[in-house]
Tab-separated table of C-alpha atoms in Angstrom:
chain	number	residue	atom	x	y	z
A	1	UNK	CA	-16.932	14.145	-14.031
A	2	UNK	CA	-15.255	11.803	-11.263
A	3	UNK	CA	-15.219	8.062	-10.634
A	4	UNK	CA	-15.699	6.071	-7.934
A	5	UNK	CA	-15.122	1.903	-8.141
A	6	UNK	CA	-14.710	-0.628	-5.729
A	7	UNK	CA	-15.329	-4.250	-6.209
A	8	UNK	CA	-18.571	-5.872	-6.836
A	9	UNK	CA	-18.390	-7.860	-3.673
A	10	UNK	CA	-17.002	-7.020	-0.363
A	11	UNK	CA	-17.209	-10.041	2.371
A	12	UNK	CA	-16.285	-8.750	5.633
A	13	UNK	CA	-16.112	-10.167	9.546
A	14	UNK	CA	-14.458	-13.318	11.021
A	15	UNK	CA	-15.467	-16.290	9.014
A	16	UNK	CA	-15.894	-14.216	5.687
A	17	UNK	CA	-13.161	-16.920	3.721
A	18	UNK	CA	-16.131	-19.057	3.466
A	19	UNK	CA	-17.439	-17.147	0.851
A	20	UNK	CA	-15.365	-18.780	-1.534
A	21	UNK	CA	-16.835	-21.858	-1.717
A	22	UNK	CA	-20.172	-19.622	-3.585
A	23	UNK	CA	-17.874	-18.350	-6.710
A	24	UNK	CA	-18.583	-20.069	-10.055
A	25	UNK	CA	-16.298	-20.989	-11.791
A	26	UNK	CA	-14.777	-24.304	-13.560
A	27	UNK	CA	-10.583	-23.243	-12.177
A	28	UNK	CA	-8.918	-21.220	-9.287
A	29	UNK	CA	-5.774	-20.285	-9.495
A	30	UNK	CA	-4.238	-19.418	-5.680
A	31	UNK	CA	-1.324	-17.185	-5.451
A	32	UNK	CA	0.597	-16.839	-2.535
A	33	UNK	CA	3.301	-15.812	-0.800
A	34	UNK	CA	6.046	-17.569	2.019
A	35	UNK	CA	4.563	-20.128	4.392
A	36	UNK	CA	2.620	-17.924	6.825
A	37	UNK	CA	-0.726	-18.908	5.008
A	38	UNK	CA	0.113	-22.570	5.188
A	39	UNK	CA	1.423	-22.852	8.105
A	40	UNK	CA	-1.591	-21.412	9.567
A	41	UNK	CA	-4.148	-23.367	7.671
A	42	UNK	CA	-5.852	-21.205	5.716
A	43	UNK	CA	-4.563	-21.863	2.297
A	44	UNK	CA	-6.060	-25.719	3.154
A	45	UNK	CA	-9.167	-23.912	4.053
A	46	UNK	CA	-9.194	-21.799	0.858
A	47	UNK	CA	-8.735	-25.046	-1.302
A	48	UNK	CA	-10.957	-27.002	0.300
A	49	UNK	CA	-14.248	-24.246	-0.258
A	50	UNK	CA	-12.769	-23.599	-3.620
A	51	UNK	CA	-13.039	-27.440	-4.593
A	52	UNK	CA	-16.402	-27.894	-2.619
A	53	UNK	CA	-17.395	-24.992	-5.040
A	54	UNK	CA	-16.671	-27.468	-7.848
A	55	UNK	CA	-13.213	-25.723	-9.519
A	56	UNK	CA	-9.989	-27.858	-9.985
A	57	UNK	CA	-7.448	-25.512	-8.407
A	58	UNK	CA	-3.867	-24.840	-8.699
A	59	UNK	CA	-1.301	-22.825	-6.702
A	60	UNK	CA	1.414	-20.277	-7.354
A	61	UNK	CA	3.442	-20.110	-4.294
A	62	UNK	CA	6.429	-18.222	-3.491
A	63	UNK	CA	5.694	-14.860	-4.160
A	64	UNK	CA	8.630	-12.412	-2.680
A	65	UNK	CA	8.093	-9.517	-0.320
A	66	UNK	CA	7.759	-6.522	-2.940
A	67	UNK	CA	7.464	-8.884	-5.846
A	68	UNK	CA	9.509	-9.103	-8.845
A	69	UNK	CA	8.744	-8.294	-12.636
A	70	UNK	CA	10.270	-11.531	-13.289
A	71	UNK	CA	7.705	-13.227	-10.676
A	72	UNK	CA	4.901	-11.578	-12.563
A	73	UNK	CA	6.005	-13.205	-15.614
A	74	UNK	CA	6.351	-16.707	-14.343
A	75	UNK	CA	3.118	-16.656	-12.641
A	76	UNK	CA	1.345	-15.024	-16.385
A	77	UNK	CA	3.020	-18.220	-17.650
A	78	UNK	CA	1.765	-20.701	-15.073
A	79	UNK	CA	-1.633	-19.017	-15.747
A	80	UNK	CA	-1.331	-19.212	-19.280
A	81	UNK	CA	-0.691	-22.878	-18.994
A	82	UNK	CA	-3.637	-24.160	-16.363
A	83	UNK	CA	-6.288	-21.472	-17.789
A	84	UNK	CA	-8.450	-20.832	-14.627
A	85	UNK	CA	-11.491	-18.831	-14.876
A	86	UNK	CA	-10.530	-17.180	-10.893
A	87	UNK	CA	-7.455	-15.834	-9.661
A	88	UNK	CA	-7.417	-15.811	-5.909
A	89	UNK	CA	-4.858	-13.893	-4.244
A	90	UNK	CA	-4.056	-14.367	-0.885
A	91	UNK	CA	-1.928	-12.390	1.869
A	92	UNK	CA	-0.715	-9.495	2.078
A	93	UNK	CA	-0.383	-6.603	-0.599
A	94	UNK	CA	2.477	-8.674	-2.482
A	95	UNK	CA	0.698	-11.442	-3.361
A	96	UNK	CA	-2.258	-9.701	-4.017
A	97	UNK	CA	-0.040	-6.810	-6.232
A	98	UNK	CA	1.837	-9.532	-7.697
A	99	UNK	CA	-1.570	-11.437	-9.492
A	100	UNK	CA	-2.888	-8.388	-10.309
A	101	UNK	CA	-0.041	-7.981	-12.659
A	102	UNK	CA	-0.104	-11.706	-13.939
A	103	UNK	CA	-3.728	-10.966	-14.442
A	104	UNK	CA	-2.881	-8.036	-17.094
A	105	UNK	CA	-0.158	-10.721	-18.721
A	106	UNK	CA	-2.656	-13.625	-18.545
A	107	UNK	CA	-5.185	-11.440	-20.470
A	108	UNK	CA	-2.939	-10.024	-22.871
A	109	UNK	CA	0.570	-12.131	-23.380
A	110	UNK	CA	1.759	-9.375	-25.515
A	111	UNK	CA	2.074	-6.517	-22.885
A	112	UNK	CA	5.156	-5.252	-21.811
A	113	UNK	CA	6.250	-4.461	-18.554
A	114	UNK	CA	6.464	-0.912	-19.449
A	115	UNK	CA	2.837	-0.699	-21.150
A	116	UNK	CA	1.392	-2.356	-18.110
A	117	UNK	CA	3.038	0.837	-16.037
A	118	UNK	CA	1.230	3.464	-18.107
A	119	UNK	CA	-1.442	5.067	-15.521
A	120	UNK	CA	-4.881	4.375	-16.459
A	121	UNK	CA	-3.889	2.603	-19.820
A	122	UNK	CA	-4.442	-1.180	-19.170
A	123	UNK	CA	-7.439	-2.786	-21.891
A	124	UNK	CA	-10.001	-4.169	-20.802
A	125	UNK	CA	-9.565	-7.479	-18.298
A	126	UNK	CA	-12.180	-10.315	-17.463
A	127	UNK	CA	-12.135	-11.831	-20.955
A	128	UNK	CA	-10.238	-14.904	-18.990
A	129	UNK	CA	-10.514	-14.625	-15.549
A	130	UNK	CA	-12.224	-12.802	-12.848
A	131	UNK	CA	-10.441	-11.447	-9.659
A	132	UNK	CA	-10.904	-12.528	-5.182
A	133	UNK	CA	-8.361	-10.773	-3.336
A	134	UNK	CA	-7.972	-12.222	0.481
A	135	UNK	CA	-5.749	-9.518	2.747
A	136	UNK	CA	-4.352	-11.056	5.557
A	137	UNK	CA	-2.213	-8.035	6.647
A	138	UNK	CA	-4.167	-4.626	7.897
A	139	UNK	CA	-3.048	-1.850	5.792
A	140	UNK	CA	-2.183	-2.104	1.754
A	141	UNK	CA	-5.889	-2.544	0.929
A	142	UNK	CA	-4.890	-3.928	-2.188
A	143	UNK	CA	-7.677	-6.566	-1.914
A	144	UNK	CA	-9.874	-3.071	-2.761
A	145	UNK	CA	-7.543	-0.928	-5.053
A	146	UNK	CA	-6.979	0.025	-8.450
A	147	UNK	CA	-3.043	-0.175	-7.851
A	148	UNK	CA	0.027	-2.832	-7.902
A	149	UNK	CA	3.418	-2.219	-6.579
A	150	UNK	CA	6.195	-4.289	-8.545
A	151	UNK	CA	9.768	-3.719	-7.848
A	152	UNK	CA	12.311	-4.061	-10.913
A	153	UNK	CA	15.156	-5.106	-9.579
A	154	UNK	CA	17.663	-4.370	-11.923
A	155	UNK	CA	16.653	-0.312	-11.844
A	156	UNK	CA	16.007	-0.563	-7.438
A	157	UNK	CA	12.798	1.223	-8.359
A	158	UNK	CA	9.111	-0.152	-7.322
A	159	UNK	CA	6.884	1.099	-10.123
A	160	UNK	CA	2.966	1.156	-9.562
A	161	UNK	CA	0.505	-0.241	-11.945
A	162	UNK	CA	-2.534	2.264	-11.780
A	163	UNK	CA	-6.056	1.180	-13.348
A	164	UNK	CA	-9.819	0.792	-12.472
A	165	UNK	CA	-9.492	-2.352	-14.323
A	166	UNK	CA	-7.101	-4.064	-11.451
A	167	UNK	CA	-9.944	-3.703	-8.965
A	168	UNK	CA	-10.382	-6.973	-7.820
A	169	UNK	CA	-13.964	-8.342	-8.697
A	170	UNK	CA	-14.753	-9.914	-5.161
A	171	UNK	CA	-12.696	-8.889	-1.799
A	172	UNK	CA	-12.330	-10.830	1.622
A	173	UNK	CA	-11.836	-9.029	4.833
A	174	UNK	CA	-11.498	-11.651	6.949
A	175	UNK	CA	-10.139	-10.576	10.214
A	176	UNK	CA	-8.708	-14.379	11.875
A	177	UNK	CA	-6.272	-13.666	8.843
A	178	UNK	CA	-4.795	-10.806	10.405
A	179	UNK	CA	-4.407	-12.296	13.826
A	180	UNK	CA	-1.174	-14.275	12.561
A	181	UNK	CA	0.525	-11.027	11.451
A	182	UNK	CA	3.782	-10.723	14.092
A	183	UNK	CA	3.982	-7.457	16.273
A	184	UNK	CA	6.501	-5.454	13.055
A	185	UNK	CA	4.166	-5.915	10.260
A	186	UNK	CA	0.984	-5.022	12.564
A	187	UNK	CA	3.126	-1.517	12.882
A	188	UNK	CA	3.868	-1.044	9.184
A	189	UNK	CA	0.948	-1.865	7.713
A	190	UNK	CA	-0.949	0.270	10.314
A	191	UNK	CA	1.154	3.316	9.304
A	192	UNK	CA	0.727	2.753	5.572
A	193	UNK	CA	-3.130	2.695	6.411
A	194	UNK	CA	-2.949	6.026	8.604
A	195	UNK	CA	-0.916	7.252	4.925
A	196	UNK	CA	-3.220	6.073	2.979
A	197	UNK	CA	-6.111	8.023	4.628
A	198	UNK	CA	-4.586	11.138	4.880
A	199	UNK	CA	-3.463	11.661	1.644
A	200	UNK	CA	-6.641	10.546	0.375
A	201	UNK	CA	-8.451	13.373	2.577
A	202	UNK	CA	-5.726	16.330	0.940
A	203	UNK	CA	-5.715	15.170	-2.296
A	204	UNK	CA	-6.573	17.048	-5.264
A	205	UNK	CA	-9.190	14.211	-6.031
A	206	UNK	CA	-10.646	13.696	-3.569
A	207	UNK	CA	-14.911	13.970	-3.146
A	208	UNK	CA	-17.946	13.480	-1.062
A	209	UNK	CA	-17.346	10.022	-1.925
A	210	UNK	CA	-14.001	9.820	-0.919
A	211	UNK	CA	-13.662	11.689	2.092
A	212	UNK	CA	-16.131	9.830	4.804
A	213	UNK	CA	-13.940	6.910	4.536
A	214	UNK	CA	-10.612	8.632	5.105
A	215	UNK	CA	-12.138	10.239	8.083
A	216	UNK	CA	-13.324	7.014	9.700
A	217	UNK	CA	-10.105	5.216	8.899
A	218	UNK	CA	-8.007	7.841	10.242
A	219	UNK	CA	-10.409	7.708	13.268
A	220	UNK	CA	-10.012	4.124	14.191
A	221	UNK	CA	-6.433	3.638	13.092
A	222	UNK	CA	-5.876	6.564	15.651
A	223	UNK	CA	-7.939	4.592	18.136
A	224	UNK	CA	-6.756	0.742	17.730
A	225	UNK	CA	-3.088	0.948	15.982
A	226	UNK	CA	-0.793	0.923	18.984
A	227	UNK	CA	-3.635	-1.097	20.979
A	228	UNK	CA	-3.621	-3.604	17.539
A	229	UNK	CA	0.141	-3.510	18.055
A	230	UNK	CA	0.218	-4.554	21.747
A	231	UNK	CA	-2.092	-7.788	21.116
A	232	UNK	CA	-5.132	-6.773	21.412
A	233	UNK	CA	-7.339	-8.805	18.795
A	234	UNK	CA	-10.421	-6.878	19.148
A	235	UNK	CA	-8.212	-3.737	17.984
A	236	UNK	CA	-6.776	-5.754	15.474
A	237	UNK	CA	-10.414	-6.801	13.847
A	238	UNK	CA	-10.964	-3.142	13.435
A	239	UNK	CA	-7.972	-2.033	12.009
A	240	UNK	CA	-8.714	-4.902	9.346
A	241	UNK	CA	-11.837	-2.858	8.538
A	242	UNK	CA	-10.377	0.769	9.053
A	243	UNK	CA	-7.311	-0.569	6.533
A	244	UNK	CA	-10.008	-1.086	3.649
A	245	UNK	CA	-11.804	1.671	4.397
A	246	UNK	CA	-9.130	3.705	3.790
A	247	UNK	CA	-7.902	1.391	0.894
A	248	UNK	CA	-11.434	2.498	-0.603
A	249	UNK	CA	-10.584	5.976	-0.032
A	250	UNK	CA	-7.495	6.239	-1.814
A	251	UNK	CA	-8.201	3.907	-4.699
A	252	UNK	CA	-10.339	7.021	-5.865
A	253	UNK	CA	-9.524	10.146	-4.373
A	254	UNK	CA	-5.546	8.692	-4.904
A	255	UNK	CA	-2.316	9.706	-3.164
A	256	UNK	CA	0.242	11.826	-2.999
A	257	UNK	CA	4.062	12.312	-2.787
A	258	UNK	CA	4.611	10.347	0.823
A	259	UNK	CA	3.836	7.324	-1.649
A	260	UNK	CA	6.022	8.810	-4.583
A	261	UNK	CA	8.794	9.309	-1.843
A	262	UNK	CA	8.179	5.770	-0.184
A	263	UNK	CA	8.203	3.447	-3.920
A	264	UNK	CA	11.466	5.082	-4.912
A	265	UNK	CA	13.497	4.969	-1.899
A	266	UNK	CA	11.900	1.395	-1.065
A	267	UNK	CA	14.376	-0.737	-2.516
A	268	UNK	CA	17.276	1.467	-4.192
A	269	UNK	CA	19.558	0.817	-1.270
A	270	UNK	CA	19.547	-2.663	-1.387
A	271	UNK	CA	23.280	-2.983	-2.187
A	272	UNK	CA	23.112	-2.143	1.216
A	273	UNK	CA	21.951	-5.150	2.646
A	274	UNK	CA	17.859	-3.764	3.364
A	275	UNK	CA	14.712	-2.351	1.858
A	276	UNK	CA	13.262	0.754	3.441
A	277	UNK	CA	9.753	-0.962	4.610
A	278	UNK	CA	7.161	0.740	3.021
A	279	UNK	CA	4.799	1.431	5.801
A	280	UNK	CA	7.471	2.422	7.592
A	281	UNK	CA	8.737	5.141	5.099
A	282	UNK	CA	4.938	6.316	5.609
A	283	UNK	CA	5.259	6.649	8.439
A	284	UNK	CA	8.596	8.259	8.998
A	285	UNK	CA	7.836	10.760	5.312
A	286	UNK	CA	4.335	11.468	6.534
A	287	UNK	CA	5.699	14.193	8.911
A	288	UNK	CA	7.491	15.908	6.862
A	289	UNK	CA	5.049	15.778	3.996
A	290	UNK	CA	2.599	17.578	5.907
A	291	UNK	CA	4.849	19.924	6.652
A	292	UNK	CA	5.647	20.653	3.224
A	293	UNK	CA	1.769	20.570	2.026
A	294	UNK	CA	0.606	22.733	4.389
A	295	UNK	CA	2.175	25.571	2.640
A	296	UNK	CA	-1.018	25.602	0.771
A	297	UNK	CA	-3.477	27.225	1.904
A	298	UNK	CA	-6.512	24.113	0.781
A	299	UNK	CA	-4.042	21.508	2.172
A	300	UNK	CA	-3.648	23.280	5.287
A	301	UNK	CA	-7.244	23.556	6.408
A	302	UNK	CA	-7.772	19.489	5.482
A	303	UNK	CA	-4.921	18.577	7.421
A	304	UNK	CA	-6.733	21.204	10.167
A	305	UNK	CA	-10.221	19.414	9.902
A	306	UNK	CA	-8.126	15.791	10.075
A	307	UNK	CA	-6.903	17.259	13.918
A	308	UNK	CA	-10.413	18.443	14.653
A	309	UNK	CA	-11.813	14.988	13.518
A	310	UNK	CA	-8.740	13.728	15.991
A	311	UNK	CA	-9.745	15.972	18.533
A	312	UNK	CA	-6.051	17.032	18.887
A	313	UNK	CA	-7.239	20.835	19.974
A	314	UNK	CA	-5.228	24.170	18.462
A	315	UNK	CA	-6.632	27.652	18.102
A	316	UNK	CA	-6.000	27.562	14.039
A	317	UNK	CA	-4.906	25.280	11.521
A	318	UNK	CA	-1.394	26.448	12.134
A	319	UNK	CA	-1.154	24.717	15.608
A	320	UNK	CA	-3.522	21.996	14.271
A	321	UNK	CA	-1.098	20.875	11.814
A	322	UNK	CA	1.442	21.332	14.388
A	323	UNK	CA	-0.561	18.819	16.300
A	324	UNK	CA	-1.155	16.400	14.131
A	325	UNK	CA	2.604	16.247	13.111
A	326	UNK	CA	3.195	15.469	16.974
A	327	UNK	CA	0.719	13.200	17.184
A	328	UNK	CA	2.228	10.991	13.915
A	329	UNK	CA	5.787	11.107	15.422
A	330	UNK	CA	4.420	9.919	19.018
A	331	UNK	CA	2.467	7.120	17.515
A	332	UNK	CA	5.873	6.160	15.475
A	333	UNK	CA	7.507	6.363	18.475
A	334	UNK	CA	4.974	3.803	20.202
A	335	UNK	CA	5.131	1.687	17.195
A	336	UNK	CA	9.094	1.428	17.085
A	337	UNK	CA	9.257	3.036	13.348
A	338	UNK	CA	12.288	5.379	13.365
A	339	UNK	CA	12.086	9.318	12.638
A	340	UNK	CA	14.278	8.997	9.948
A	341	UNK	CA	16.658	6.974	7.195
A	342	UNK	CA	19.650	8.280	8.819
A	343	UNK	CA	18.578	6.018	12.229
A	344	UNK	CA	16.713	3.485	9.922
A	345	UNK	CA	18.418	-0.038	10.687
A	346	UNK	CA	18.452	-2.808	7.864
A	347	UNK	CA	15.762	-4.435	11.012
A	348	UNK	CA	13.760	-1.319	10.541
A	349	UNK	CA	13.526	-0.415	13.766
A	350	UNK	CA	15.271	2.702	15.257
A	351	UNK	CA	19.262	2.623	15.792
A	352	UNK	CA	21.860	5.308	16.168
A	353	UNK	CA	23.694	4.388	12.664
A	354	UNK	CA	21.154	3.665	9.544
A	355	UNK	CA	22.521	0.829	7.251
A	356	UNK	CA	21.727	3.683	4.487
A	357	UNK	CA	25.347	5.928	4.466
A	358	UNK	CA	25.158	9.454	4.199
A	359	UNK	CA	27.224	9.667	1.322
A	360	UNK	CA	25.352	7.027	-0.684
A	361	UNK	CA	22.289	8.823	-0.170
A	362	UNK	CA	23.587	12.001	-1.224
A	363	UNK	CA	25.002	10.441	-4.194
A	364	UNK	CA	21.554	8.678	-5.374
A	365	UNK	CA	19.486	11.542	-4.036
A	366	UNK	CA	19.124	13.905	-7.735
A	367	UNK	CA	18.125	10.891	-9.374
A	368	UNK	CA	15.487	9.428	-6.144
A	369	UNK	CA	14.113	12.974	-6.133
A	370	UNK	CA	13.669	12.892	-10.553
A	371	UNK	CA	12.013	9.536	-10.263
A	372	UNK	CA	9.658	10.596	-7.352
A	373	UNK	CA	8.848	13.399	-8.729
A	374	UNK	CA	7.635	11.544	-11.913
A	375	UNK	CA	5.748	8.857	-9.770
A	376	UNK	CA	2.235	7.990	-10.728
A	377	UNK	CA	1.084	9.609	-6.971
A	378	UNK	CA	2.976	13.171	-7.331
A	379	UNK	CA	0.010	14.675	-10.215
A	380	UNK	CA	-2.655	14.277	-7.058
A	381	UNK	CA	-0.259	15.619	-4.071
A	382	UNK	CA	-1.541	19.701	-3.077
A	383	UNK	CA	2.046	20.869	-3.734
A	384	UNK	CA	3.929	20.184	-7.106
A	385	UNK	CA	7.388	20.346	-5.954
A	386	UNK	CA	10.015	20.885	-8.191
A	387	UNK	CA	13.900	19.200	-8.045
A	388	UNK	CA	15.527	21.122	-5.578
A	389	UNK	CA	12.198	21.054	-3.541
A	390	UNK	CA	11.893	17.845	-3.552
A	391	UNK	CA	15.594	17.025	-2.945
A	392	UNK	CA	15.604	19.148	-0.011
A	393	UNK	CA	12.229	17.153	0.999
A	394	UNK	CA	14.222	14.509	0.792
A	395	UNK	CA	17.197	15.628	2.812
A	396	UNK	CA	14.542	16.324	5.946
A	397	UNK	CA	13.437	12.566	5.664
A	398	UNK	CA	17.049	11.668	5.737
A	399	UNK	CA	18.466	13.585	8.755
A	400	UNK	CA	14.944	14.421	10.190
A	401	UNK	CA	14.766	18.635	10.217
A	402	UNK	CA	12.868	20.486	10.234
A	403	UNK	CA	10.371	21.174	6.529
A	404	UNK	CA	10.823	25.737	6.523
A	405	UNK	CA	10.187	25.870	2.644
C-alpha cells in the first residue's frame, strides 16, 4: 500500500490571498521572514482579510534564510503564549519550514529537536492549530509538502523534518507574490523545482499518482525558467504553478540523494563566509547525480522517458541521458548557477576561485559524505551508494568530472 496527501485546500491564480479572509478561526498567527513581504504590501493585505475574517492576529517576523532550531523554539514559545487557532506562513520555503516546526513544538512543548527529526514519527497535529502556507518564491513547494528544512547551526548541518502530518491544511499559490522575487532567487528556486521533479519521476516511490505531475513540472520549468528569469511575468505565473506541481510530486513519491548532497553541504562551510544556495547545489549536483543513477538499469530508462517528454532526441537512453545532462548544464549556464563548488563564489554565481578551499573540502568531505548518506532522501534515491561512492560523488560536484563509476 502507498500514500498520497496533499492539503485539503489548494487556492491558486493571481488574487488567490483573498482566500484568507474565508478561514474560521478566533487567532492567526503570521510568520514571516525579512521585509520583502512588507515592503511590498502583502503582509498588510494578509492582516487585513485575516481580521475582516474576524481573528485577532499576531506576527512572528524575522525568520532567517535557512532557519534556525533556536528560531523554531522562540516562535513555539510566542505561539504558546498568544494561542491562535491558524498559523499562516508566508514567503518563501523558510518561513513556511520554519512554522511547520513551531507547529510540532506548539502542539507538543515536550518534543525535542531530535524527536521532531525522526522520519515519519511526528504525533498527531491539529489539536491546537490548523495550517495556510502562502509561497511567494517558485520552487520549495513547501506550502504543499510533508517536509521542513532547519539548519542547526552549531553541527553546519540542515536536517529535514519528514511527516504527512506537516502538510499544511490550506495552500496559496498566488502568483503577484512571486513577481517581487529578484532575478537570483527566480534562478534557484527554479532549479530546486526542475530537482524536485526529477527525482520524484526516478524515485523508488514513485506511482501513477506521482508521476503526471513531475512530468508536467519538468515540462514547463523547461519551457518558462530562463524566460521567468529574464522578466517575463507570464513565465513567471507558470513556474508558480509548475513549482507546486512538482512540490506535489515529491511530497509523495520523495527524493533522492541530489537533496541528501544539497542539506549537508548547504551550510557546513560557513566558517567560510557563505552557504552553498540550495537550489543552486540542485542544480549544479543534479548532473552528476544522473550520471551516477543511470547506472541502473530502471533509473536509466526514467531519466530516458524525462528526455523524450523534453523532446531532447537520442537513439537510446544512453544518449538520452547524455542529453538531458547537457540540457541541465546549458540551462545552469543561462541561469548563472556555476558547474561546480570549486567555481562557487560566496555570491553564488560562477567565479574562477570558490570561497570553499580545496583543502577544507577534502578535510570535511568523509564526514559530508557519512551524513548524506544517512539523510532522510538517500532510502528513496535508485542507487544506494556506499562511502567511497559517495565521496567520490562528491569529489565530481567539487571539481566538476566527469561521474565513470
Amino acid at each position: 500500500m502507498a500514500r498520497f496527501t496533499l492539503p485539503r485546500d489548494i487556492y491558486h491564480g493571481k488574487g488567490s490571498l483573498a482566500e484568507l479572509k474565508n478561514l474560521k478561526g478566533k487567532k492567526a498567527m503570521i510568520c514571516i521572514g525579512g521585509g520583502s513581504m512588507k515592503r511590498f504590501g502583502f503582509l498588510q493585505r494578509a492582516e487585513d482579510y485575516l481580521k475582516e475574517a474576524g481573528m485577532e492576529v499576531e506576527l512572528f517576523e524575522g525568520i532567517e534564510p535557512d532557519p534556525s532550531v533556536d528560531t523554531v523554539m522562540k516562535g513555539a514559545e510566542a505561539m504558546l503564549k498568544f494561542e491562535p487557532d491558524w498559523i499562516i506562513a508566508i514567503g518563501g520555503g523558510s518561513p513556511i519550514d520554519a512554522a511547520k516546526a513551531m507547529w510540532i513544538k506548539y502542539e507538543y512543548p515536550d518534543i525535542t529537536f531530535e524527536d521532531m527529526c525522526k522520519v515519519f514519527g511526528i504525533p498527531e497535529l491539529r489539536r491546537k492549530a490548523h495550517f495556510c502556507a502562502v509561497s511567494s518564491t517558485s520552487g520549495t513547494a513547501t506550502e504543499v509538502t510533508a517536509f521542513s528544512i532547519i539548519t542547526d547551526y552549531e553541527k553546519g548541518i540542515k536536517y529535514p523534518i519528514a511527516d504527512f502530518e506537516i502538510t499544511p491544511d490550506v495552500a496559496i499559490v498566488d502568483s503577484e507574490l512571486a513577481e517581487t522575487m529578484p532575478q537570483k532567487l527566480v534562478a534557484h528556486t527554479g532549479m530546486d523545482a526542475m530537482t524536485h521533479a526529477v527525482e520524484a519521476y526516478v524515485s523508488t516511490a514513485n506511482s501513477a499518482y506521482s508521476d503526471p505531475l513531475a512530468i508536467f513540472a519538468i515540462q514547463t520549468i523547461q519551457d518558462k525558467l530562463v524566460a521567468s528569469y529574464n522578466g517575463d511575468m507570464e513565465a513567471r505565473a507558470e513556474m508558480h504553478d509548475a513549482q507546486c506541481l512538482a512540490g506535489m510530486a515529491f511530497s509523495n513519491a520523495l527524493l533522492g540523494i541530489v537533496h541528501s548532497m544539497a542539506h549537508k553541504t548547504g551550510a557546513v562551510f560557513a566558517d567560510y563566509g557563505a552557504h552553498i544556495i540550495h537550489g543552486a547545489a540542485n542544480a549544479m549536483y543534479l548532473p552528476k547525480v544522473i550520471a551516477y543513477n543511470a547506472k541502473d538499469e530502471t533509473a536509466k530508462k526514467r531519466y530516458g522517458v524525462i528526455a523524450d517528454y523534453m523532446k531532447l532526441g537520442g537513439a537510446n537512453d544512453d544518449e538520452k541521458v547524455s542529453k538531458l545532462i547537457e540540457f541541465l548544464r546549458g540551462m545552469n549556464d543561462a541561469l548563472n548557477i556555476p558547474h561546480c563548488i570549486k567555481n562557487y563564489g560566496k555570491d553564488s554565481y560562477p567565479t574562477e576561485e570558490g570561497f570553499v578551499p580545496e583543502e577544507v573540502f577534502l578535510e570535511r568531505l568523509p564526514k559530508i559524505a557519512e551524513l548524506a548518506i544517512g539523510d532522510a532522501c538517500t532510502g528513496s534515491n535508485p542507487r544506494q551508494p556506499n562511502q567511497e561512492e559517495m565521496e567520490k560523488l562528491l569529489k565530481c560536484c567539487y571539481y566538476d568530472t566527469e561521474v565513470d563509476f
